[in-house]
Amino acid sequence: MKAAAPRLRPSMAGLHTWTGLLFGWLLYAMFLTGAASYFREEISQWMRPELPALKQLPDAAGSAVSAIASLQLLAPGASQWVVELADERRNVVAASWRIGDDHGRAMLDPLTGKRLSARDTDGGEFFYYFHFSLHYLPRVAARWLVGLATMFMLVALVSGVITHKKIFANFFTFRRGKGQRSWLDAHNLLSVAALPFHSMITYTGLVTLMTLYMPWGIDSAPDPAQMRQSLRAEMTALLPASTPSGMPGPLPDAAAMVHAAERRWGSGRVARLIVDNPGDAASRVRIVRGDAERVSVSPRYLVFDGATGELRQVKDQVGPVAEMRGVLYGLHLARFADVATRWLYFLSSLAGAGMVATGLVLWTVKRRAKQARAGEPAFGFSLVERLNIAAIAGLPVAMAVFFWGNRLLPLALANRREWEIHLFFIALALALLYAIARPVRRAWVELFATAAVLFAALPVWNTLFGSRHLLASIRQQDMVFAGFELTALAAAAVLAAMSRKTAERATA
């Protein structure tokens, strides 16, 4: 036993190095796009400048009635209507419906219910879904890949904690201009400063898809299909519509149902209406409580008879295991968070991206001198070095190009939403080719500089050609637009500083 202890830290150091390296580029992308996801509603608003800012929240009951009236015209014969009400972060009512196997959706005016027209874009939803479902890949395969990377991240965290002899001293240590030592200090600092967040977000990330990763409990149940249905009822309010009666019935009195829910939960806490079989005698309406002001995302809703308005079910609790899952899921999503807490999540996620990035760079810094002595760099070393450049410096370029695509692609372009996303991946592929073609240090400098220029130019372009520029947004206290463009300028400043610092080291 005494002989085993001295070998523990070197073993953990090796495990930490290789688990971090194998999935480092994917983890970096997950952290960076995950950070953006905490402001996905605000990003979506900026990417649809045609939709005016919401000065004041409308009455939820009136908004629901207007939306239901609009859906009568937009989606008659649908088996289900879903109405997401406007709130402090969403300036429209998001309506969707299902007719057979077809789905439809529309944005509605929160006051009038009138259908709104805006450019076709995924907005911030792209970053949210990318960070756990990637893109182009089959959904299940992508989520397994993300889950494997997350598991490796958890192993890297634990092995990293065991490896460090002075983990708390690392929090206060950063030695500038010391080469490899400085990279290690930066990696330690970013790791330790947000270690509780990194641990929480990694573990809860696995919990969010636990039924995909561990289906054996459900599969071994006597009736797996029934078990899945019961499990789903404990996890979400968005359930399949029941069987219609085939007899016509009146449309629901949405205002009375929303008022009943507000008397139970308080004003402003109704987030969603789900109408099953609208216009049928067997219609049901679920009034769903929002996730703000509570950590758990376990479903809370009231079920009304759509024809009579009678309250049929109160869903205000789930089982203890489901509630634990709801709390862990809620901690990951941070829907409960106010603005300050959301910014803490955002900055901690950026620290996670920085932690992974400095670890990847450190891998090459440690081996560069040895590679230089050997003359020709090994293929594996060159591969890691070029992939580091493409991922760490190329991803900000791709994110900026995604925003530029939103502003520059023709509004009438077919499949415009998809083309914004295509541009993101085209930019990432070009960054990889650029990293391969250019000398290493020049590629770092130039890609960081490109990303800085692209982010800094976004507010400038909006000032020159847009209808809602930065100064006007500040004057009108439109903090969504102002906040996005100020954040773009801050990102540009950081990226420019990284480019300049890398250039100085290249000429030193």
Coordinates of C-alpha atoms in Angstrom, one line a residue:
M1 CA 0.0 0.0 0.0
K2 CA 2.8 2.4 0.8
A3 CA 4.4 1.7 -2.5
A4 CA 1.2 2.4 -4.4
A5 CA 0.7 5.9 -3.1
P6 CA 3.7 7.6 -4.8
R7 CA 2.5 6.1 -8.1
L8 CA -1.0 7.6 -7.8
R9 CA -0.3 11.1 -8.8
P10 CA 1.7 10.2 -11.9
S11 CA -1.0 7.8 -12.9
M12 CA -3.7 10.4 -12.5
A13 CA -1.6 13.0 -14.3
G14 CA -1.3 10.6 -17.3
L15 CA -5.1 9.9 -17.2
H16 CA -5.8 13.6 -16.9
T17 CA -3.6 14.5 -19.9
W18 CA -5.1 11.9 -22.3
T19 CA -8.7 12.1 -21.3
G20 CA -8.5 15.9 -21.7
L21 CA -6.7 15.6 -25.1
L22 CA -8.9 13.0 -26.7
F23 CA -12.1 15.1 -26.4
G24 CA -10.6 18.5 -25.7
W25 CA -11.7 20.1 -29.0
L26 CA -15.3 18.9 -28.6
L27 CA -15.4 19.9 -24.9
Y28 CA -14.1 23.4 -25.8
A29 CA -16.9 23.8 -28.4
M30 CA -19.5 22.5 -25.9
F31 CA -18.3 25.0 -23.2
L32 CA -18.2 28.0 -25.6
T33 CA -21.6 27.4 -27.3
G34 CA -23.0 26.3 -23.9
A35 CA -22.0 29.7 -22.5
A36 CA -23.8 31.5 -25.4
S37 CA -26.9 29.3 -24.6
Y38 CA -27.4 31.1 -21.3
F39 CA -28.5 34.1 -23.4
R40 CA -30.2 32.2 -26.3
E41 CA -33.4 34.2 -26.0
E42 CA -31.5 37.5 -26.1
I43 CA -29.4 36.3 -29.1
S44 CA -32.6 35.3 -30.8
Q45 CA -34.1 38.8 -30.3
W46 CA -30.9 40.4 -31.8
M47 CA -31.1 38.1 -34.7
R48 CA -34.7 39.1 -35.5
P49 CA -34.4 42.9 -35.5
E50 CA -37.7 43.3 -37.2
L51 CA -39.5 42.4 -34.0
P52 CA -39.8 45.3 -31.6
A53 CA -38.7 45.2 -28.0
L54 CA -41.4 44.4 -25.5
K55 CA -41.7 47.5 -23.3
Q56 CA -44.1 46.0 -20.9
L57 CA -45.4 42.4 -20.3
P58 CA -48.9 42.0 -21.5
D59 CA -51.7 40.4 -19.4
A60 CA -51.1 36.6 -19.7
A61 CA -54.8 35.8 -20.0
G62 CA -55.4 38.4 -22.8
S63 CA -52.3 37.2 -24.6
A64 CA -53.5 33.6 -24.4
V65 CA -56.9 34.4 -25.7
S66 CA -55.4 36.3 -28.7
A67 CA -53.1 33.4 -29.4
I68 CA -55.9 30.8 -29.3
A69 CA -57.9 33.0 -31.7
S70 CA -55.0 33.2 -34.1
L71 CA -54.4 29.5 -34.0
Q72 CA -58.0 28.9 -35.0
L73 CA -57.0 30.5 -38.3
L74 CA -53.5 29.2 -38.6
A75 CA -53.9 25.6 -37.7
P76 CA -57.6 24.4 -37.8
G77 CA -57.8 20.6 -37.4
A78 CA -54.5 20.3 -35.4
S79 CA -54.3 17.6 -32.8
Q80 CA -52.3 19.9 -30.5
W81 CA -51.6 23.6 -30.1
V82 CA -48.7 24.8 -27.9
V83 CA -48.6 28.5 -26.9
E84 CA -45.4 29.9 -25.2
L85 CA -46.3 33.2 -23.7
A86 CA -44.0 36.2 -23.9
D87 CA -41.9 37.0 -20.8
E88 CA -39.0 39.2 -19.7
R89 CA -36.7 37.5 -22.1
R90 CA -39.0 36.7 -25.0
N91 CA -40.7 39.5 -26.9
V92 CA -43.1 37.3 -28.8
V93 CA -45.6 34.5 -28.3
A94 CA -44.2 31.3 -29.8
A95 CA -47.0 29.2 -31.2
S96 CA -46.6 25.7 -32.6
W97 CA -49.0 22.9 -33.7
R98 CA -49.2 19.4 -34.9
I99 CA -51.4 18.1 -37.8
G100 CA -50.8 14.5 -38.4
D101 CA -47.0 14.1 -38.8
D102 CA -46.6 17.7 -39.8
H103 CA -45.5 20.4 -37.5
G104 CA -45.9 24.2 -37.8
R105 CA -44.9 27.2 -35.8
A106 CA -45.4 30.9 -35.9
M107 CA -44.5 34.0 -33.8
L108 CA -47.4 36.0 -32.6
D109 CA -47.8 39.5 -31.3
P110 CA -48.3 39.2 -27.5
L111 CA -51.0 41.9 -27.5
T112 CA -53.0 41.2 -30.6
G113 CA -52.2 37.6 -31.5
K114 CA -51.4 38.7 -35.0
R115 CA -48.8 36.6 -36.8
L116 CA -45.4 38.4 -37.0
S117 CA -43.0 38.3 -39.9
A118 CA -39.3 38.2 -39.3
R119 CA -36.2 36.8 -41.0
D120 CA -35.8 33.0 -41.0
T121 CA -33.2 32.1 -38.4
D122 CA -32.6 29.6 -35.6
G123 CA -31.2 32.5 -33.5
G124 CA -29.7 31.4 -30.1
E125 CA -31.4 28.1 -30.4
F126 CA -28.6 26.9 -32.7
F127 CA -25.9 27.3 -30.0
Y128 CA -28.2 25.6 -27.4
Y129 CA -28.9 22.5 -29.5
F130 CA -25.3 22.4 -30.9
H131 CA -23.8 22.1 -27.5
F132 CA -25.4 18.7 -26.8
S133 CA -26.7 17.5 -30.2
L134 CA -24.0 18.9 -32.5
H135 CA -25.3 19.2 -36.1
Y136 CA -25.5 17.2 -39.3
L137 CA -24.9 14.0 -37.3
P138 CA -27.8 11.6 -36.4
R139 CA -29.3 12.9 -33.1
V140 CA -28.8 9.8 -31.0
A141 CA -25.2 9.2 -32.3
A142 CA -24.3 12.9 -31.6
R143 CA -25.7 12.7 -28.1
W144 CA -23.8 9.5 -27.4
L145 CA -20.6 11.3 -28.6
V146 CA -21.3 14.3 -26.4
G147 CA -22.1 12.0 -23.4
L148 CA -18.8 10.2 -23.9
A149 CA -16.9 13.5 -24.0
T150 CA -18.7 14.6 -20.9
M151 CA -17.7 11.4 -19.1
F152 CA -14.1 12.0 -20.1
M153 CA -14.5 15.5 -18.8
L154 CA -15.6 14.1 -15.4
V155 CA -12.6 11.8 -15.3
A156 CA -10.3 14.6 -16.2
L157 CA -11.8 16.8 -13.4
V158 CA -11.4 14.1 -10.8
S159 CA -7.9 13.1 -11.9
G160 CA -6.9 16.7 -12.1
V161 CA -7.9 17.3 -8.5
I162 CA -5.9 14.3 -7.4
T163 CA -2.9 15.3 -9.5
H164 CA -2.5 18.8 -7.9
K165 CA -0.6 18.8 -4.6
K166 CA -1.5 22.5 -3.9
I167 CA -4.8 22.9 -5.5
F168 CA -5.9 25.9 -3.3
A169 CA -2.5 27.7 -3.7
N170 CA -3.0 27.3 -7.5
F171 CA -5.9 29.7 -7.2
F172 CA -3.7 32.5 -6.2
T173 CA -0.7 31.7 -8.5
F174 CA 0.0 33.0 -12.0
R175 CA 3.6 33.7 -13.2
R176 CA 3.7 35.8 -16.3
G177 CA 6.2 35.3 -19.1
K178 CA 7.5 31.9 -17.8
G179 CA 6.6 29.8 -20.9
Q180 CA 5.3 26.4 -19.9
R181 CA 5.0 27.4 -16.3
S182 CA 2.7 30.3 -17.2
W183 CA 0.5 28.0 -19.3
L184 CA 0.2 25.5 -16.4
D185 CA -0.6 28.4 -14.0
A186 CA -3.3 29.7 -16.4
H187 CA -4.8 26.1 -16.7
N188 CA -4.7 25.7 -12.9
L189 CA -6.2 29.1 -12.2
L190 CA -9.1 28.6 -14.7
S191 CA -9.7 25.1 -13.4
V192 CA -9.7 25.9 -9.7
A193 CA -11.5 29.2 -9.8
A194 CA -14.7 27.6 -11.2
L195 CA -14.1 24.0 -10.1
P196 CA -17.6 23.7 -8.3
F197 CA -19.2 25.0 -11.5
H198 CA -17.2 22.7 -13.7
S199 CA -18.1 19.7 -11.6
M200 CA -21.8 20.6 -11.4
I201 CA -22.2 21.4 -15.1
T202 CA -20.4 18.2 -16.1
Y203 CA -22.4 15.9 -13.8
T204 CA -25.7 17.5 -14.5
G205 CA -25.0 17.4 -18.2
L206 CA -24.9 13.6 -18.0
V207 CA -28.1 13.6 -15.9
T208 CA -30.0 15.5 -18.6
L209 CA -29.7 12.6 -21.0
M210 CA -29.6 9.8 -18.5
T211 CA -32.5 7.8 -20.1
L212 CA -30.5 7.7 -23.3
Y213 CA -27.3 6.6 -21.6
M214 CA -28.8 4.1 -19.2
P215 CA -32.0 2.7 -20.7
W216 CA -31.7 -0.8 -19.1
G217 CA -34.0 -0.1 -16.1
I218 CA -36.9 0.9 -18.5
D219 CA -36.1 -1.9 -20.9
S220 CA -36.3 -4.5 -18.1
A221 CA -39.7 -3.3 -16.9
P222 CA -42.7 -5.7 -17.6
D223 CA -44.2 -3.1 -19.9
P224 CA -41.4 -0.8 -21.2
A225 CA -43.8 1.3 -23.4
Q226 CA -46.0 2.0 -20.4
M227 CA -42.9 2.7 -18.3
R228 CA -41.6 5.2 -20.8
Q229 CA -45.0 7.0 -20.9
S230 CA -45.1 7.2 -17.1
L231 CA -41.5 8.4 -16.9
R232 CA -42.2 11.1 -19.5
A233 CA -45.2 12.3 -17.5
E234 CA -42.8 12.8 -14.6
M235 CA -40.3 14.8 -16.7
T236 CA -42.3 17.1 -19.0
A237 CA -45.7 18.7 -19.5
L238 CA -45.4 18.3 -23.3
L239 CA -47.2 15.0 -23.6
P240 CA -48.9 13.5 -26.7
A241 CA -52.5 14.5 -27.3
S242 CA -55.1 12.0 -26.2
T243 CA -57.5 10.4 -28.6
P244 CA -60.2 12.8 -29.9
S245 CA -63.9 11.9 -29.5
G246 CA -64.8 12.9 -33.0
M247 CA -67.6 15.1 -31.7
P248 CA -67.3 18.9 -32.0
G249 CA -66.9 20.9 -28.9
P250 CA -66.3 24.6 -28.0
L251 CA -62.9 26.1 -27.9
P252 CA -61.5 26.6 -24.4
D253 CA -62.0 29.7 -22.3
A254 CA -58.3 30.3 -22.0
A255 CA -58.7 33.5 -20.0
A256 CA -60.6 31.7 -17.2
M257 CA -58.0 28.9 -17.1
V258 CA -55.0 31.3 -16.9
H259 CA -56.7 33.3 -14.2
A260 CA -57.3 30.1 -12.2
A261 CA -53.7 29.2 -12.6
E262 CA -52.5 32.6 -11.5
R263 CA -54.7 32.5 -8.4
R264 CA -52.8 29.3 -7.5
W265 CA -49.2 30.2 -8.5
G266 CA -49.3 34.0 -8.5
S267 CA -49.3 36.6 -11.3
G268 CA -46.8 36.2 -14.1
R269 CA -46.0 32.6 -13.5
V270 CA -48.0 31.0 -16.4
A271 CA -45.6 30.1 -19.2
R272 CA -47.4 27.9 -21.6
L273 CA -50.8 26.5 -22.7
I274 CA -51.1 23.1 -24.4
V275 CA -54.4 22.4 -26.0
D276 CA -55.1 18.8 -27.0
N277 CA -57.6 18.2 -29.8
P278 CA -58.9 21.8 -30.0
G279 CA -62.5 22.1 -31.1
D280 CA -63.2 18.5 -30.0
A281 CA -65.6 17.5 -27.2
A282 CA -62.7 15.6 -25.6
S283 CA -60.4 18.6 -25.7
R284 CA -57.9 19.0 -22.8
V285 CA -55.9 22.1 -21.8
R286 CA -52.8 22.1 -19.7
I287 CA -51.8 25.4 -18.2
V288 CA -48.1 25.1 -17.4
R289 CA -46.1 27.0 -14.8
G290 CA -42.8 28.6 -15.8
D291 CA -39.4 27.6 -14.4
A292 CA -38.4 31.0 -13.2
E293 CA -38.1 31.5 -9.4
R294 CA -37.7 27.7 -8.8
V295 CA -34.6 25.5 -9.3
S296 CA -36.4 22.3 -10.4
V297 CA -37.8 22.0 -13.9
S298 CA -40.1 19.2 -12.9
P299 CA -43.5 19.8 -14.6
R300 CA -46.1 21.8 -12.8
Y301 CA -49.5 22.2 -14.5
L302 CA -53.2 22.2 -14.3
V303 CA -55.4 20.1 -16.7
F304 CA -58.8 21.6 -17.6
D305 CA -61.6 20.1 -19.6
G306 CA -61.4 22.1 -22.8
A307 CA -65.2 22.1 -23.4
T308 CA -66.5 22.8 -19.9
G309 CA -63.5 24.5 -18.3
E310 CA -63.7 22.1 -15.3
L311 CA -60.4 21.5 -13.5
R312 CA -59.5 17.8 -14.0
Q313 CA -56.0 17.4 -12.6
V314 CA -53.5 19.3 -10.5
K315 CA -49.9 18.3 -11.2
D316 CA -47.9 20.1 -8.5
Q317 CA -45.4 17.4 -7.5
V318 CA -43.5 14.5 -8.8
G319 CA -41.8 11.5 -7.1
P320 CA -38.6 12.1 -5.1
V321 CA -36.3 10.6 -7.8
A322 CA -38.0 12.7 -10.5
E323 CA -37.7 15.8 -8.4
M324 CA -34.0 15.1 -7.9
R325 CA -33.6 14.8 -11.6
G326 CA -35.6 18.0 -12.0
V327 CA -33.3 19.9 -9.6
L328 CA -30.1 18.7 -11.3
Y329 CA -31.5 19.4 -14.7
G330 CA -32.6 22.9 -13.5
L331 CA -29.1 23.6 -12.2
H332 CA -27.7 22.8 -15.6
L333 CA -30.2 24.9 -17.5
A334 CA -30.3 27.8 -15.0
R335 CA -33.8 28.9 -16.1
F336 CA -34.3 30.1 -12.5
A337 CA -31.4 32.5 -12.8
D338 CA -31.8 36.3 -12.7
V339 CA -29.6 38.4 -14.9
A340 CA -26.6 38.5 -12.5
T341 CA -26.7 34.7 -11.9
R342 CA -26.9 34.1 -15.7
W343 CA -23.8 36.2 -16.2
L344 CA -22.1 34.1 -13.6
Y345 CA -23.0 31.0 -15.5
F346 CA -21.8 32.6 -18.7
L347 CA -18.4 33.6 -17.3
S348 CA -18.0 30.2 -15.6
S349 CA -18.6 28.5 -18.9
L350 CA -16.1 30.7 -20.5
A351 CA -13.6 29.7 -17.8
G352 CA -14.4 26.1 -18.7
A353 CA -13.6 26.8 -22.3
G354 CA -10.4 28.6 -21.2
M355 CA -9.5 25.6 -19.0
V356 CA -9.8 23.2 -21.9
A357 CA -8.0 25.5 -24.3
T358 CA -5.0 26.1 -22.0
G359 CA -4.8 22.4 -21.3
L360 CA -4.7 21.7 -25.1
V361 CA -2.0 24.3 -25.7
L362 CA 0.0 23.1 -22.7
W363 CA 0.2 19.7 -24.3
T364 CA 2.0 21.1 -27.3
V365 CA 4.1 23.6 -25.2
K366 CA 5.5 20.7 -23.1
R367 CA 6.5 18.8 -26.2
R368 CA 7.7 21.6 -28.5
A369 CA 11.3 21.7 -27.3
K370 CA 11.6 17.9 -27.7
Q371 CA 10.1 18.1 -31.2
A372 CA 12.5 20.8 -32.1
R373 CA 15.5 18.8 -31.0
A374 CA 14.2 15.9 -33.1
G375 CA 14.2 18.1 -36.2
E376 CA 11.0 17.2 -38.1
P377 CA 7.9 17.4 -35.8
A378 CA 6.0 14.1 -35.4
F379 CA 2.7 13.8 -37.2
G380 CA 0.7 13.5 -34.0
F381 CA 2.3 16.7 -32.5
S382 CA 1.5 18.6 -35.7
L383 CA -2.0 17.3 -35.9
V384 CA -2.8 18.4 -32.3
E385 CA -1.1 21.8 -32.9
R386 CA -3.2 22.5 -36.0
L387 CA -6.4 21.2 -34.5
N388 CA -5.8 23.5 -31.5
I389 CA -5.6 26.5 -33.8
A390 CA -8.7 25.5 -35.8
A391 CA -10.8 24.9 -32.7
I392 CA -9.6 27.5 -30.2
A393 CA -9.2 30.4 -32.6
G394 CA -11.4 29.1 -35.4
L395 CA -14.6 28.6 -33.3
P396 CA -14.9 32.4 -32.4
V397 CA -14.5 33.1 -36.1
A398 CA -17.3 30.7 -37.0
M399 CA -19.6 32.2 -34.3
A400 CA -19.0 35.7 -35.7
V401 CA -19.6 34.5 -39.2
F402 CA -22.9 33.0 -38.1
F403 CA -24.0 36.4 -36.8
W404 CA -22.8 38.1 -40.0
G405 CA -24.8 35.5 -42.1
N406 CA -27.9 36.6 -40.1
R407 CA -27.3 40.2 -41.2
L408 CA -26.1 39.7 -44.8
L409 CA -27.9 36.7 -46.3
P410 CA -30.9 37.8 -48.5
L411 CA -34.1 37.7 -46.5
A412 CA -35.9 35.9 -49.3
L413 CA -33.2 33.2 -49.6
A414 CA -34.6 29.7 -49.6
N415 CA -33.6 27.7 -46.5
R416 CA -32.1 30.8 -45.0
R417 CA -32.1 29.4 -41.5
E418 CA -30.1 26.4 -42.7
W419 CA -27.6 28.6 -44.6
E420 CA -26.8 30.6 -41.5
I421 CA -25.7 27.3 -40.0
H422 CA -23.9 26.2 -43.1
L423 CA -21.9 29.4 -42.9
F424 CA -20.8 28.5 -39.4
F425 CA -19.4 25.2 -40.4
I426 CA -17.9 26.5 -43.7
A427 CA -16.0 29.1 -41.6
L428 CA -14.8 26.4 -39.2
A429 CA -13.6 24.2 -42.1
L430 CA -11.8 27.2 -43.6
A431 CA -10.2 27.9 -40.3
L432 CA -8.8 24.4 -40.3
L433 CA -7.4 24.8 -43.8
Y434 CA -5.9 28.1 -42.8
A435 CA -4.3 26.5 -39.7
I436 CA -2.8 23.8 -41.9
A437 CA -1.5 26.2 -44.6
R438 CA 0.0 29.0 -42.4
P439 CA 3.0 28.9 -40.0
V440 CA 1.7 28.1 -36.5
R441 CA 2.2 31.4 -34.8
R442 CA 1.0 33.4 -37.7
A443 CA -2.2 31.3 -37.9
W444 CA -2.9 31.9 -34.2
V445 CA -2.4 35.7 -34.6
E446 CA -4.3 36.0 -37.8
L447 CA -7.3 33.9 -36.8
F448 CA -7.7 35.7 -33.4
A449 CA -7.4 39.0 -35.3
T450 CA -10.0 37.9 -37.8
A451 CA -12.5 37.0 -35.1
A452 CA -11.8 40.3 -33.3
V453 CA -12.5 42.3 -36.5
L454 CA -15.7 40.3 -37.2
F455 CA -17.1 40.9 -33.7
A456 CA -16.1 44.5 -33.5
A457 CA -17.7 45.2 -36.9
L458 CA -21.1 43.9 -36.0
P459 CA -22.2 47.0 -34.0
V460 CA -20.5 49.2 -36.7
W461 CA -22.6 47.6 -39.4
N462 CA -25.7 47.9 -37.4
T463 CA -25.0 51.6 -36.8
L464 CA -24.5 52.2 -40.5
F465 CA -27.2 50.1 -42.0
G466 CA -29.4 48.8 -39.2
S467 CA -32.5 50.3 -37.7
R468 CA -31.5 49.5 -34.1
H469 CA -27.9 50.6 -33.5
L470 CA -26.0 50.6 -30.3
L471 CA -26.5 54.2 -29.2
A472 CA -30.2 54.2 -30.0
S473 CA -30.6 51.0 -28.1
I474 CA -28.9 52.6 -25.0
R475 CA -31.0 55.7 -25.3
Q476 CA -34.2 53.6 -25.5
Q477 CA -33.0 51.3 -22.7
D478 CA -33.2 48.4 -25.0
M479 CA -30.8 46.3 -23.0
V480 CA -31.2 43.2 -25.1
F481 CA -29.8 44.8 -28.2
A482 CA -27.3 47.0 -26.3
G483 CA -26.2 44.1 -24.2
F484 CA -25.5 41.9 -27.3
E485 CA -23.5 44.6 -29.1
L486 CA -21.5 45.6 -26.0
T487 CA -20.7 41.9 -25.4
A488 CA -19.6 41.6 -29.1
L489 CA -17.3 44.6 -28.5
A490 CA -15.9 43.0 -25.3
A491 CA -15.3 39.8 -27.2
A492 CA -13.5 41.7 -29.9
A493 CA -11.3 43.4 -27.3
V494 CA -10.3 40.1 -25.7
L495 CA -9.6 38.4 -29.0
A496 CA -7.6 41.4 -30.2
A497 CA -5.5 41.2 -27.0
M498 CA -4.9 37.5 -27.5
S499 CA -3.8 38.2 -31.1
R500 CA -1.5 41.0 -30.0
K501 CA 0.0 38.9 -27.2
T502 CA 0.6 36.0 -29.5
A503 CA 2.2 38.3 -32.0
E504 CA 4.5 39.7 -29.4
R505 CA 5.7 36.3 -28.4
A506 CA 6.3 35.4 -32.0
T507 CA 8.6 38.3 -32.4
A508 CA 10.3 38.0 -29.0

